[in-house]
Amino acid sequence: MRIETDFLVVGTGVAGLTFALKAAESGRVLVITKSKPEESNSWYAQGGIAGVFAAGDSFEEHVQDTLRAGAGLCNERVVRRVVMEGPERIRELMAYGVHFDRQPNGELMLGREGGHSQHRILHSKDATGRAISSVLLEQVQKHPNITLTDQLFAVDLLTQHHLGLYVNRGNPDITCYGVYALNYAERQVYTILARCTVLASGGCGCVYATTTNPSVATGDGIAMVLRAKGRIANMEFIQFHPTAFYGSDKQPAFLITEALRGKGALLLDPLKLDRFMPRYDSRAELAPRDIVARAIDQELKLSGLPHVWLDSSHLPADEIKEEFPTIYEYCLAKGYDITKEPIPVLPAAHYLCGGIEVDEWGRTSINRLYAIGECSSTGLHGANRLASNSLLEALVYGHAAAEHARKVASSFDFEYRVPDWNARDTDNTDEWVLISHNLREVQSVMSDYVGIVRSDLRLDRAARRIDLIYRETESFYQRTRISPSLCELRNLIACAYLIIKCAKIRKESRGLHTTLDYPDLLPVAYPTRV
Ligand SMILES: Cc1cc2nc3c(=O)[nH]c(=O)nc-3n(C[C@H](O)[C@H](O)[C@H](O)COP(=O)(O)OP(=O)(O)OC[C@H]3O[C@@H](n4cnc5c(N)ncnc54)[C@H](O)[C@@H]3O)c2cc1C
């Protein structure tokens, strides 16, 4: 099957949906997603979205908080642009019908999270992502110029490589003509040709054994760009959320939003139930996530226990139930009443700060290809993301990429010479155990050796093991009919390779990258690029 569209969007998170709605003013948009439309990191976002709305707040303070969290690696121009444009994009959400919590007097109820010097987090109870995504999805589904197709898995980008030409990483003129996408139900690979292609395919939390991300977060867009020889940056900066519920028996690990710490919840050590954060940072529980996650990691190593405690039992019970209903119910079902007792928590892989390198319009190093949202590296987060800045980035870059693509799309023709997918010499196999086994192995290698604290020795061990799994999986891939789980495994291996490679290039400890061998910060910040 061959499909043509003006704009092809891969992903139904906040970034992809935002782009689709804006681009649809100028042409036909096809949005594809590999799972159900609502299965995305966006849907699970809890805490909220950062924006300068409070009377006592200022753009400058939000900028400075973002730069401070980013540990010298943010692009200040990008930070200023996102912070200053943010409120306008958030007002657009409200105009679409997104409801943010308000005080009885009608003013926005603004929360405060780690690293923020002001109350500036707009939220919708503790299910902000769902509130935003459901409204955007509704708008997309009723738009006459947008087609949304789920269960369609983007496998690879179409470039000159598919015309039989040699493409390498140094080539400045690689061009994207669309994607090959697997329709599971039909077991058929579609050739989708587009004037402009947009990757809004999210992060790669599933490369670790414990993650807050849903199972769709397998870094597919990033791996596709790697294979297409595009540029990728700063992959070593993986944010571990300090507080996922310990003992959850399902992936994703259930997140306990830091808005709860913003409200006054305290972290207690596992043995004496004493507060430990004041010993690590003057901002205590409200220090940026990397500091809190490292402190918990250290406490766990000291105690030898698998979790610390998070205590909100001293806070007003009615407010906790009102503001954090999802968390309250979840913990209650697990046997903990958060208004009466502490809950066990541990860090979990949560957010990717690096990704596909893009410019101010979300343009990648590959012509006609944009990347927006968590799969991209814009320069906003630097070495560490400030809480609630990622939904903001998805909105601002979804808008910017659409503005640009709308202007240029009509000047591009479809590339009809791209051949259809070739499944010759591949077959169904009965060796599916290889996929699940190799996936578990990738995840445990990454968690054991490339987690919160790294070293040269650990990275070398990880690199050797990932290389072995890579070779085994590639040989399996060459002879096997593709499936989503096989594609995801390949993509996670590619992301593991990128994270390790960037971590090895960085000879310092900065932001989310801490290594025992280079504990200091180098005087000049530099990006890592592949
Ligand atoms: C539990 C949790 C809580 C969070 N809380 C907050 C918060 O409070 N504030 C905040 O700012 N950020 C938060 N984040 C981060 C934020 O949600 C994400 O960074 C952001 O939503 C990313 O949006 P996105 O559109 O880039 O990607 P996503 O929302 O992850 O969407 C990616 C989409 O791409 C699709 N896709 C992926 N690969 C393919 C493929 N090969 N083919 C087809 N489709 C594909 C997926 O199915 C999905 O639809 C949280 C994240 C998690 C996991």
PDB file of N, CA and C and ligand atoms in Angstrom, residues 9-17 32-50 113 121 128-129 133 152-155 200-203 211-214 216-221 224 241 252-255 257 289 349-352 372-376 385-392 394 488 491, ligand 1:
ATOM      1  N   VAL A   9       2.986  12.835  10.479  1.00  0.00           N
ATOM      2  CA  VAL A   9       3.392  12.992  11.881  1.00  0.00           C
ATOM      3  C   VAL A   9       3.465  11.611  12.520  1.00  0.00           C
ATOM      4  N   VAL A  10       4.606  11.297  13.115  1.00  0.00           N
ATOM      5  CA  VAL A  10       4.755  10.014  13.816  1.00  0.00           C
ATOM      6  C   VAL A  10       4.617  10.281  15.314  1.00  0.00           C
ATOM      7  N   GLY A  11       3.465   9.926  15.881  1.00  0.00           N
ATOM      8  CA  GLY A  11       3.287  10.080  17.321  1.00  0.00           C
ATOM      9  C   GLY A  11       2.086  10.923  17.695  1.00  0.00           C
ATOM     10  N   THR A  12       1.366  10.449  18.715  1.00  0.00           N
ATOM     11  CA  THR A  12       0.154  11.153  19.161  1.00  0.00           C
ATOM     12  C   THR A  12       0.317  11.706  20.582  1.00  0.00           C
ATOM     13  N   GLY A  13       1.544  12.111  20.928  1.00  0.00           N
ATOM     14  CA  GLY A  13       1.729  12.834  22.182  1.00  0.00           C
ATOM     15  C   GLY A  13       1.409  14.313  21.971  1.00  0.00           C
ATOM     16  N   VAL A  14       1.692  15.106  22.981  1.00  0.00           N
ATOM     17  CA  VAL A  14       1.378  16.535  22.894  1.00  0.00           C
ATOM     18  C   VAL A  14       2.101  17.198  21.722  1.00  0.00           C
ATOM     19  N   ALA A  15       3.350  16.785  21.467  1.00  0.00           N
ATOM     20  CA  ALA A  15       4.110  17.413  20.373  1.00  0.00           C
ATOM     21  C   ALA A  15       3.453  17.125  19.022  1.00  0.00           C
ATOM     22  N   GLY A  16       3.188  15.855  18.749  1.00  0.00           N
ATOM     23  CA  GLY A  16       2.629  15.471  17.448  1.00  0.00           C
ATOM     24  C   GLY A  16       1.247  16.053  17.217  1.00  0.00           C
ATOM     25  N   LEU A  17       0.417  16.028  18.239  1.00  0.00           N
ATOM     26  CA  LEU A  17      -0.961  16.533  18.086  1.00  0.00           C
ATOM     27  C   LEU A  17      -0.956  18.043  17.877  1.00  0.00           C
ATOM     28  N   ILE A  32       0.271   9.088  12.501  1.00  0.00           N
ATOM     29  CA  ILE A  32       0.264   7.651  12.781  1.00  0.00           C
ATOM     30  C   ILE A  32       0.814   7.392  14.173  1.00  0.00           C
ATOM     31  N   THR A  33       0.333   6.323  14.788  1.00  0.00           N
ATOM     32  CA  THR A  33       0.865   5.928  16.083  1.00  0.00           C
ATOM     33  C   THR A  33       0.850   4.417  16.170  1.00  0.00           C
ATOM     34  N   LYS A  34       1.848   3.907  16.887  1.00  0.00           N
ATOM     35  CA  LYS A  34       2.015   2.440  16.856  1.00  0.00           C
ATOM     36  C   LYS A  34       1.087   1.722  17.812  1.00  0.00           C
ATOM     37  N   SER A  35       0.486   2.471  18.735  1.00  0.00           N
ATOM     38  CA  SER A  35      -0.367   1.828  19.722  1.00  0.00           C
ATOM     39  C   SER A  35      -1.740   2.472  19.663  1.00  0.00           C
ATOM     40  N   LYS A  36      -2.410   2.557  20.838  1.00  0.00           N
ATOM     41  CA  LYS A  36      -3.665   3.321  20.858  1.00  0.00           C
ATOM     42  C   LYS A  36      -3.283   4.799  20.853  1.00  0.00           C
ATOM     43  N   PRO A  37      -4.161   5.674  20.373  1.00  0.00           N
ATOM     44  CA  PRO A  37      -3.783   7.095  20.295  1.00  0.00           C
ATOM     45  C   PRO A  37      -3.378   7.685  21.648  1.00  0.00           C
ATOM     46  N   GLU A  38      -3.984   7.189  22.725  1.00  0.00           N
ATOM     47  CA  GLU A  38      -3.689   7.804  24.022  1.00  0.00           C
ATOM     48  C   GLU A  38      -2.454   7.208  24.699  1.00  0.00           C
ATOM     49  N   GLU A  39      -1.841   6.198  24.093  1.00  0.00           N
ATOM     50  CA  GLU A  39      -0.686   5.568  24.745  1.00  0.00           C
ATOM     51  C   GLU A  39       0.575   6.374  24.412  1.00  0.00           C
ATOM     52  N   SER A  40       0.962   7.229  25.343  1.00  0.00           N
ATOM     53  CA  SER A  40       2.119   8.108  25.138  1.00  0.00           C
ATOM     54  C   SER A  40       2.603   8.587  26.497  1.00  0.00           C
ATOM     55  N   ASN A  41       3.822   9.095  26.536  1.00  0.00           N
ATOM     56  CA  ASN A  41       4.299   9.708  27.794  1.00  0.00           C
ATOM     57  C   ASN A  41       3.404  10.890  28.156  1.00  0.00           C
ATOM     58  N   SER A  42       2.967  11.606  27.127  1.00  0.00           N
ATOM     59  CA  SER A  42       2.146  12.799  27.378  1.00  0.00           C
ATOM     60  C   SER A  42       0.932  12.452  28.238  1.00  0.00           C
ATOM     61  N   TRP A  43       0.279  11.352  27.895  1.00  0.00           N
ATOM     62  CA  TRP A  43      -0.955  10.971  28.572  1.00  0.00           C
ATOM     63  C   TRP A  43      -0.705  10.761  30.068  1.00  0.00           C
ATOM     64  N   TYR A  44       0.505  10.262  30.393  1.00  0.00           N
ATOM     65  CA  TYR A  44       0.799   9.924  31.789  1.00  0.00           C
ATOM     66  C   TYR A  44       1.344  11.094  32.600  1.00  0.00           C
ATOM     67  N   ALA A  45       1.609  12.237  31.951  1.00  0.00           N
ATOM     68  CA  ALA A  45       2.198  13.372  32.682  1.00  0.00           C
ATOM     69  C   ALA A  45       1.272  13.762  33.826  1.00  0.00           C
ATOM     70  N   GLN A  46       1.868  13.973  34.976  1.00  0.00           N
ATOM     71  CA  GLN A  46       1.045  14.226  36.166  1.00  0.00           C
ATOM     72  C   GLN A  46       1.118  15.681  36.604  1.00  0.00           C
ATOM     73  N   GLY A  47       2.336  16.094  36.964  1.00  0.00           N
ATOM     74  CA  GLY A  47       2.536  17.345  37.705  1.00  0.00           C
ATOM     75  C   GLY A  47       1.987  18.569  37.017  1.00  0.00           C
ATOM     76  N   GLY A  48       2.347  18.774  35.756  1.00  0.00           N
ATOM     77  CA  GLY A  48       1.800  19.925  35.067  1.00  0.00           C
ATOM     78  C   GLY A  48       2.718  20.517  34.027  1.00  0.00           C
ATOM     79  N   ILE A  49       2.436  21.758  33.697  1.00  0.00           N
ATOM     80  CA  ILE A  49       3.167  22.457  32.644  1.00  0.00           C
ATOM     81  C   ILE A  49       3.591  23.817  33.193  1.00  0.00           C
ATOM     82  N   ALA A  50       4.871  24.157  32.961  1.00  0.00           N
ATOM     83  CA  ALA A  50       5.412  25.376  33.570  1.00  0.00           C
ATOM     84  C   ALA A  50       5.098  26.595  32.705  1.00  0.00           C
ATOM     85  N   GLU A 113       7.393  23.143  41.824  1.00  0.00           N
ATOM     86  CA  GLU A 113       8.109  21.863  41.767  1.00  0.00           C
ATOM     87  C   GLU A 113       9.599  22.103  41.929  1.00  0.00           C
ATOM     88  N   ILE A 121       3.431  26.145  38.084  1.00  0.00           N
ATOM     89  CA  ILE A 121       3.036  24.910  37.395  1.00  0.00           C
ATOM     90  C   ILE A 121       1.516  24.843  37.266  1.00  0.00           C
ATOM     91  N   THR A 128      -2.441  15.943  34.544  1.00  0.00           N
ATOM     92  CA  THR A 128      -2.407  17.059  33.591  1.00  0.00           C
ATOM     93  C   THR A 128      -2.224  16.580  32.149  1.00  0.00           C
ATOM     94  N   GLY A 129      -1.363  15.584  31.974  1.00  0.00           N
ATOM     95  CA  GLY A 129      -1.084  15.099  30.615  1.00  0.00           C
ATOM     96  C   GLY A 129      -2.341  14.556  29.958  1.00  0.00           C
ATOM     97  N   SER A 133      -3.879  15.956  26.609  1.00  0.00           N
ATOM     98  CA  SER A 133      -3.885  15.045  25.445  1.00  0.00           C
ATOM     99  C   SER A 133      -5.306  14.724  24.994  1.00  0.00           C
ATOM    100  N   LEU A 152      -0.115   1.592  13.549  1.00  0.00           N
ATOM    101  CA  LEU A 152       0.747   1.713  12.372  1.00  0.00           C
ATOM    102  C   LEU A 152       2.132   2.119  12.864  1.00  0.00           C
ATOM    103  N   PHE A 153       3.094   1.257  12.690  1.00  0.00           N
ATOM    104  CA  PHE A 153       4.410   1.388  13.321  1.00  0.00           C
ATOM    105  C   PHE A 153       5.429   1.922  12.313  1.00  0.00           C
ATOM    106  N   ALA A 154       5.963   3.122  12.545  1.00  0.00           N
ATOM    107  CA  ALA A 154       7.002   3.655  11.653  1.00  0.00           C
ATOM    108  C   ALA A 154       8.277   2.851  11.854  1.00  0.00           C
ATOM    109  N   VAL A 155       8.760   2.269  10.771  1.00  0.00           N
ATOM    110  CA  VAL A 155       9.906   1.356  10.862  1.00  0.00           C
ATOM    111  C   VAL A 155      11.201   2.068  10.501  1.00  0.00           C
ATOM    112  N   ALA A 200       7.595  12.766  16.231  1.00  0.00           N
ATOM    113  CA  ALA A 200       7.134  13.209  17.549  1.00  0.00           C
ATOM    114  C   ALA A 200       6.959  11.939  18.369  1.00  0.00           C
ATOM    115  N   SER A 201       7.999  11.118  18.308  1.00  0.00           N
ATOM    116  CA  SER A 201       7.894   9.723  18.732  1.00  0.00           C
ATOM    117  C   SER A 201       8.343   9.480  20.162  1.00  0.00           C
ATOM    118  N   GLY A 202       8.670  10.542  20.900  1.00  0.00           N
ATOM    119  CA  GLY A 202       8.901  10.399  22.338  1.00  0.00           C
ATOM    120  C   GLY A 202      10.259   9.840  22.706  1.00  0.00           C
ATOM    121  N   GLY A 203      10.401   9.523  23.993  1.00  0.00           N
ATOM    122  CA  GLY A 203      11.705   9.160  24.548  1.00  0.00           C
ATOM    123  C   GLY A 203      11.977   7.666  24.528  1.00  0.00           C
ATOM    124  N   THR A 211      11.292   2.069  34.768  1.00  0.00           N
ATOM    125  CA  THR A 211      11.004   3.364  34.133  1.00  0.00           C
ATOM    126  C   THR A 211       9.559   3.768  34.405  1.00  0.00           C
ATOM    127  N   THR A 212       9.355   5.065  34.419  1.00  0.00           N
ATOM    128  CA  THR A 212       7.995   5.596  34.558  1.00  0.00           C
ATOM    129  C   THR A 212       7.289   5.627  33.202  1.00  0.00           C
ATOM    130  N   ASN A 213       8.047   5.385  32.124  1.00  0.00           N
ATOM    131  CA  ASN A 213       7.482   5.522  30.772  1.00  0.00           C
ATOM    132  C   ASN A 213       6.632   4.315  30.395  1.00  0.00           C
ATOM    133  N   PRO A 214       5.567   4.545  29.628  1.00  0.00           N
ATOM    134  CA  PRO A 214       4.802   3.410  29.112  1.00  0.00           C
ATOM    135  C   PRO A 214       5.620   2.639  28.074  1.00  0.00           C
ATOM    136  N   VAL A 216       5.511   2.189  25.044  1.00  0.00           N
ATOM    137  CA  VAL A 216       5.769   2.740  23.692  1.00  0.00           C
ATOM    138  C   VAL A 216       7.072   3.541  23.626  1.00  0.00           C
ATOM    139  N   ALA A 217       7.663   3.846  24.797  1.00  0.00           N
ATOM    140  CA  ALA A 217       8.840   4.737  24.814  1.00  0.00           C
ATOM    141  C   ALA A 217      10.103   3.956  24.516  1.00  0.00           C
ATOM    142  N   THR A 218      10.266   3.579  23.261  1.00  0.00           N
ATOM    143  CA  THR A 218      11.390   2.730  22.869  1.00  0.00           C
ATOM    144  C   THR A 218      12.353   3.443  21.909  1.00  0.00           C
ATOM    145  N   GLY A 219      12.306   4.774  21.893  1.00  0.00           N
ATOM    146  CA  GLY A 219      13.300   5.543  21.141  1.00  0.00           C
ATOM    147  C   GLY A 219      13.278   5.290  19.641  1.00  0.00           C
ATOM    148  N   ASP A 220      12.115   4.951  19.081  1.00  0.00           N
ATOM    149  CA  ASP A 220      12.065   4.561  17.655  1.00  0.00           C
ATOM    150  C   ASP A 220      12.544   5.684  16.722  1.00  0.00           C
ATOM    151  N   GLY A 221      12.083   6.899  16.975  1.00  0.00           N
ATOM    152  CA  GLY A 221      12.448   8.009  16.088  1.00  0.00           C
ATOM    153  C   GLY A 221      13.948   8.262  16.117  1.00  0.00           C
ATOM    154  N   MET A 224      15.697   5.591  14.206  1.00  0.00           N
ATOM    155  CA  MET A 224      15.501   5.754  12.755  1.00  0.00           C
ATOM    156  C   MET A 224      16.459   6.816  12.210  1.00  0.00           C
ATOM    157  N   HIS A 241      13.616   9.894  37.547  1.00  0.00           N
ATOM    158  CA  HIS A 241      12.694  10.550  38.480  1.00  0.00           C
ATOM    159  C   HIS A 241      12.990   9.990  39.861  1.00  0.00           C
ATOM    160  N   PRO A 252       4.538   0.707  33.316  1.00  0.00           N
ATOM    161  CA  PRO A 252       5.573   1.540  33.906  1.00  0.00           C
ATOM    162  C   PRO A 252       5.500   1.607  35.425  1.00  0.00           C
ATOM    163  N   ALA A 253       6.654   1.944  36.023  1.00  0.00           N
ATOM    164  CA  ALA A 253       6.668   2.147  37.466  1.00  0.00           C
ATOM    165  C   ALA A 253       5.803   3.377  37.763  1.00  0.00           C
ATOM    166  N   PHE A 254       4.949   3.273  38.740  1.00  0.00           N
ATOM    167  CA  PHE A 254       4.005   4.369  38.997  1.00  0.00           C
ATOM    168  C   PHE A 254       4.740   5.568  39.602  1.00  0.00           C
ATOM    169  N   LEU A 255       4.516   6.724  38.982  1.00  0.00           N
ATOM    170  CA  LEU A 255       5.233   7.935  39.384  1.00  0.00           C
ATOM    171  C   LEU A 255       4.531   8.646  40.534  1.00  0.00           C
ATOM    172  N   THR A 257       4.409  12.165  41.724  1.00  0.00           N
ATOM    173  CA  THR A 257       4.824  13.478  41.234  1.00  0.00           C
ATOM    174  C   THR A 257       5.550  14.297  42.297  1.00  0.00           C
ATOM    175  N   ARG A 289      15.873  17.442  40.215  1.00  0.00           N
ATOM    176  CA  ARG A 289      15.711  15.986  40.253  1.00  0.00           C
ATOM    177  C   ARG A 289      17.019  15.213  40.312  1.00  0.00           C
ATOM    178  N   ALA A 349      14.027   5.562  35.554  1.00  0.00           N
ATOM    179  CA  ALA A 349      14.319   6.316  34.324  1.00  0.00           C
ATOM    180  C   ALA A 349      13.044   7.027  33.878  1.00  0.00           C
ATOM    181  N   HIS A 350      13.184   8.296  33.522  1.00  0.00           N
ATOM    182  CA  HIS A 350      11.967   9.095  33.357  1.00  0.00           C
ATOM    183  C   HIS A 350      11.955   9.938  32.091  1.00  0.00           C
ATOM    184  N   TYR A 351      13.065  10.594  31.782  1.00  0.00           N
ATOM    185  CA  TYR A 351      13.028  11.565  30.693  1.00  0.00           C
ATOM    186  C   TYR A 351      14.381  11.636  29.987  1.00  0.00           C
ATOM    187  N   LEU A 352      14.321  11.761  28.675  1.00  0.00           N
ATOM    188  CA  LEU A 352      15.537  11.893  27.878  1.00  0.00           C
ATOM    189  C   LEU A 352      15.749  13.366  27.515  1.00  0.00           C
ATOM    190  N   ILE A 372      10.282  16.824  17.098  1.00  0.00           N
ATOM    191  CA  ILE A 372       9.724  17.701  18.141  1.00  0.00           C
ATOM    192  C   ILE A 372       9.406  16.875  19.396  1.00  0.00           C
ATOM    193  N   GLY A 373       9.390  17.567  20.531  1.00  0.00           N
ATOM    194  CA  GLY A 373       9.060  16.887  21.789  1.00  0.00           C
ATOM    195  C   GLY A 373      10.249  16.110  22.326  1.00  0.00           C
ATOM    196  N   GLU A 374       9.936  15.070  23.081  1.00  0.00           N
ATOM    197  CA  GLU A 374      10.998  14.393  23.835  1.00  0.00           C
ATOM    198  C   GLU A 374      12.051  13.722  22.953  1.00  0.00           C
ATOM    199  N   CYS A 375      11.713  13.357  21.721  1.00  0.00           N
ATOM    200  CA  CYS A 375      12.723  12.705  20.875  1.00  0.00           C
ATOM    201  C   CYS A 375      13.771  13.695  20.375  1.00  0.00           C
ATOM    202  N   SER A 376      13.554  14.985  20.583  1.00  0.00           N
ATOM    203  CA  SER A 376      14.462  15.984  20.016  1.00  0.00           C
ATOM    204  C   SER A 376      15.413  16.557  21.061  1.00  0.00           C
ATOM    205  N   ARG A 385      16.735  18.503  32.759  1.00  0.00           N
ATOM    206  CA  ARG A 385      15.469  19.201  32.519  1.00  0.00           C
ATOM    207  C   ARG A 385      14.877  19.743  33.816  1.00  0.00           C
ATOM    208  N   LEU A 386      14.422  20.962  33.757  1.00  0.00           N
ATOM    209  CA  LEU A 386      13.660  21.509  34.875  1.00  0.00           C
ATOM    210  C   LEU A 386      12.243  20.930  34.786  1.00  0.00           C
ATOM    211  N   ALA A 387      11.707  20.533  35.950  1.00  0.00           N
ATOM    212  CA  ALA A 387      10.393  19.887  35.986  1.00  0.00           C
ATOM    213  C   ALA A 387       9.349  20.695  35.218  1.00  0.00           C
ATOM    214  N   SER A 388       8.483  19.994  34.512  1.00  0.00           N
ATOM    215  CA  SER A 388       7.333  20.578  33.805  1.00  0.00           C
ATOM    216  C   SER A 388       7.696  21.475  32.626  1.00  0.00           C
ATOM    217  N   ASN A 389       8.985  21.447  32.236  1.00  0.00           N
ATOM    218  CA  ASN A 389       9.382  22.192  31.032  1.00  0.00           C
ATOM    219  C   ASN A 389       9.201  21.366  29.766  1.00  0.00           C
ATOM    220  N   SER A 390       8.933  20.054  29.897  1.00  0.00           N
ATOM    221  CA  SER A 390       8.926  19.253  28.670  1.00  0.00           C
ATOM    222  C   SER A 390       7.608  19.370  27.906  1.00  0.00           C
ATOM    223  N   LEU A 391       6.494  19.404  28.614  1.00  0.00           N
ATOM    224  CA  LEU A 391       5.230  19.625  27.902  1.00  0.00           C
ATOM    225  C   LEU A 391       5.275  20.992  27.218  1.00  0.00           C
ATOM    226  N   LEU A 392       5.901  21.947  27.903  1.00  0.00           N
ATOM    227  CA  LEU A 392       6.033  23.297  27.347  1.00  0.00           C
ATOM    228  C   LEU A 392       6.844  23.264  26.045  1.00  0.00           C
ATOM    229  N   ALA A 394       7.241  20.718  24.094  1.00  0.00           N
ATOM    230  CA  ALA A 394       6.470  20.011  23.058  1.00  0.00           C
ATOM    231  C   ALA A 394       5.490  20.971  22.381  1.00  0.00           C
ATOM    232  N   GLU A 488      11.218  -2.701  17.983  1.00  0.00           N
ATOM    233  CA  GLU A 488      11.476  -1.972  19.231  1.00  0.00           C
ATOM    234  C   GLU A 488      12.779  -2.419  19.884  1.00  0.00           C
ATOM    235  N   ASN A 491      15.541  -0.805  18.112  1.00  0.00           N
ATOM    236  CA  ASN A 491      15.600   0.630  18.413  1.00  0.00           C
ATOM    237  C   ASN A 491      16.163   0.878  19.813  1.00  0.00           C
TER     238      ASN A 491
HETATM  239  C1  LIG B   1       4.763   9.355  34.234  1.00  0.00           C
HETATM  240  C2  LIG B   1       5.225  10.612  33.570  1.00  0.00           C
HETATM  241  C3  LIG B   1       4.932  11.842  34.139  1.00  0.00           C
HETATM  242  C4  LIG B   1       5.362  13.026  33.519  1.00  0.00           C
HETATM  243  N1  LIG B   1       4.998  14.232  34.064  1.00  0.00           N
HETATM  244  C5  LIG B   1       5.321  15.369  33.404  1.00  0.00           C
HETATM  245  C6  LIG B   1       4.866  16.631  33.860  1.00  0.00           C
HETATM  246  O1  LIG B   1       4.165  16.721  34.855  1.00  0.00           O
HETATM  247  N2  LIG B   1       5.225  17.747  33.154  1.00  0.00           N
HETATM  248  C7  LIG B   1       5.996  17.690  32.032  1.00  0.00           C
HETATM  249  O2  LIG B   1       6.282  18.737  31.433  1.00  0.00           O
HETATM  250  N3  LIG B   1       6.434  16.505  31.572  1.00  0.00           N
HETATM  251  C8  LIG B   1       6.109  15.354  32.217  1.00  0.00           C
HETATM  252  N4  LIG B   1       6.535  14.147  31.727  1.00  0.00           N
HETATM  253  C9  LIG B   1       7.295  14.132  30.472  1.00  0.00           C
HETATM  254  C10 LIG B   1       6.349  14.412  29.324  1.00  0.00           C
HETATM  255  O3  LIG B   1       5.156  13.702  29.511  1.00  0.00           O
HETATM  256  C11 LIG B   1       6.952  13.985  28.003  1.00  0.00           C
HETATM  257  O4  LIG B   1       8.234  14.438  27.856  1.00  0.00           O
HETATM  258  C12 LIG B   1       6.148  14.562  26.847  1.00  0.00           C
HETATM  259  O5  LIG B   1       4.797  14.287  27.042  1.00  0.00           O
HETATM  260  C13 LIG B   1       6.630  13.996  25.551  1.00  0.00           C
HETATM  261  O6  LIG B   1       5.672  14.280  24.564  1.00  0.00           O
HETATM  262  P1  LIG B   1       5.938  13.826  23.085  1.00  0.00           P
HETATM  263  O7  LIG B   1       4.773  14.279  22.321  1.00  0.00           O
HETATM  264  O8  LIG B   1       7.282  14.258  22.665  1.00  0.00           O
HETATM  265  O9  LIG B   1       6.024  12.214  23.168  1.00  0.00           O
HETATM  266  P2  LIG B   1       4.996  11.154  23.732  1.00  0.00           P
HETATM  267  O10 LIG B   1       3.920  11.789  24.493  1.00  0.00           O
HETATM  268  O11 LIG B   1       5.772  10.102  24.425  1.00  0.00           O
HETATM  269  O12 LIG B   1       4.365  10.530  22.408  1.00  0.00           O
HETATM  270  C14 LIG B   1       5.111   9.690  21.572  1.00  0.00           C
HETATM  271  C15 LIG B   1       4.168   9.088  20.558  1.00  0.00           C
HETATM  272  O13 LIG B   1       4.896   8.471  19.508  1.00  0.00           O
HETATM  273  C16 LIG B   1       4.334   7.199  19.254  1.00  0.00           C
HETATM  274  N5  LIG B   1       5.377   6.383  18.627  1.00  0.00           N
HETATM  275  C17 LIG B   1       6.602   6.098  19.118  1.00  0.00           C
HETATM  276  N6  LIG B   1       7.284   5.351  18.257  1.00  0.00           N
HETATM  277  C18 LIG B   1       6.476   5.154  17.175  1.00  0.00           C
HETATM  278  C19 LIG B   1       6.611   4.452  15.963  1.00  0.00           C
HETATM  279  N7  LIG B   1       7.708   3.750  15.642  1.00  0.00           N
HETATM  280  N8  LIG B   1       5.587   4.478  15.081  1.00  0.00           N
HETATM  281  C20 LIG B   1       4.431   5.131  15.361  1.00  0.00           C
HETATM  282  N9  LIG B   1       4.247   5.797  16.523  1.00  0.00           N
HETATM  283  C21 LIG B   1       5.266   5.811  17.411  1.00  0.00           C
HETATM  284  C22 LIG B   1       3.890   6.720  20.612  1.00  0.00           C
HETATM  285  O14 LIG B   1       2.997   5.639  20.524  1.00  0.00           O
HETATM  286  C23 LIG B   1       3.259   8.014  21.117  1.00  0.00           C
HETATM  287  O15 LIG B   1       1.983   8.186  20.546  1.00  0.00           O
HETATM  288  C24 LIG B   1       6.124  12.963  32.335  1.00  0.00           C
HETATM  289  C25 LIG B   1       6.428  11.721  31.766  1.00  0.00           C
HETATM  290  C26 LIG B   1       5.978  10.552  32.370  1.00  0.00           C
HETATM  291  C27 LIG B   1       6.310   9.242  31.739  1.00  0.00           C
END
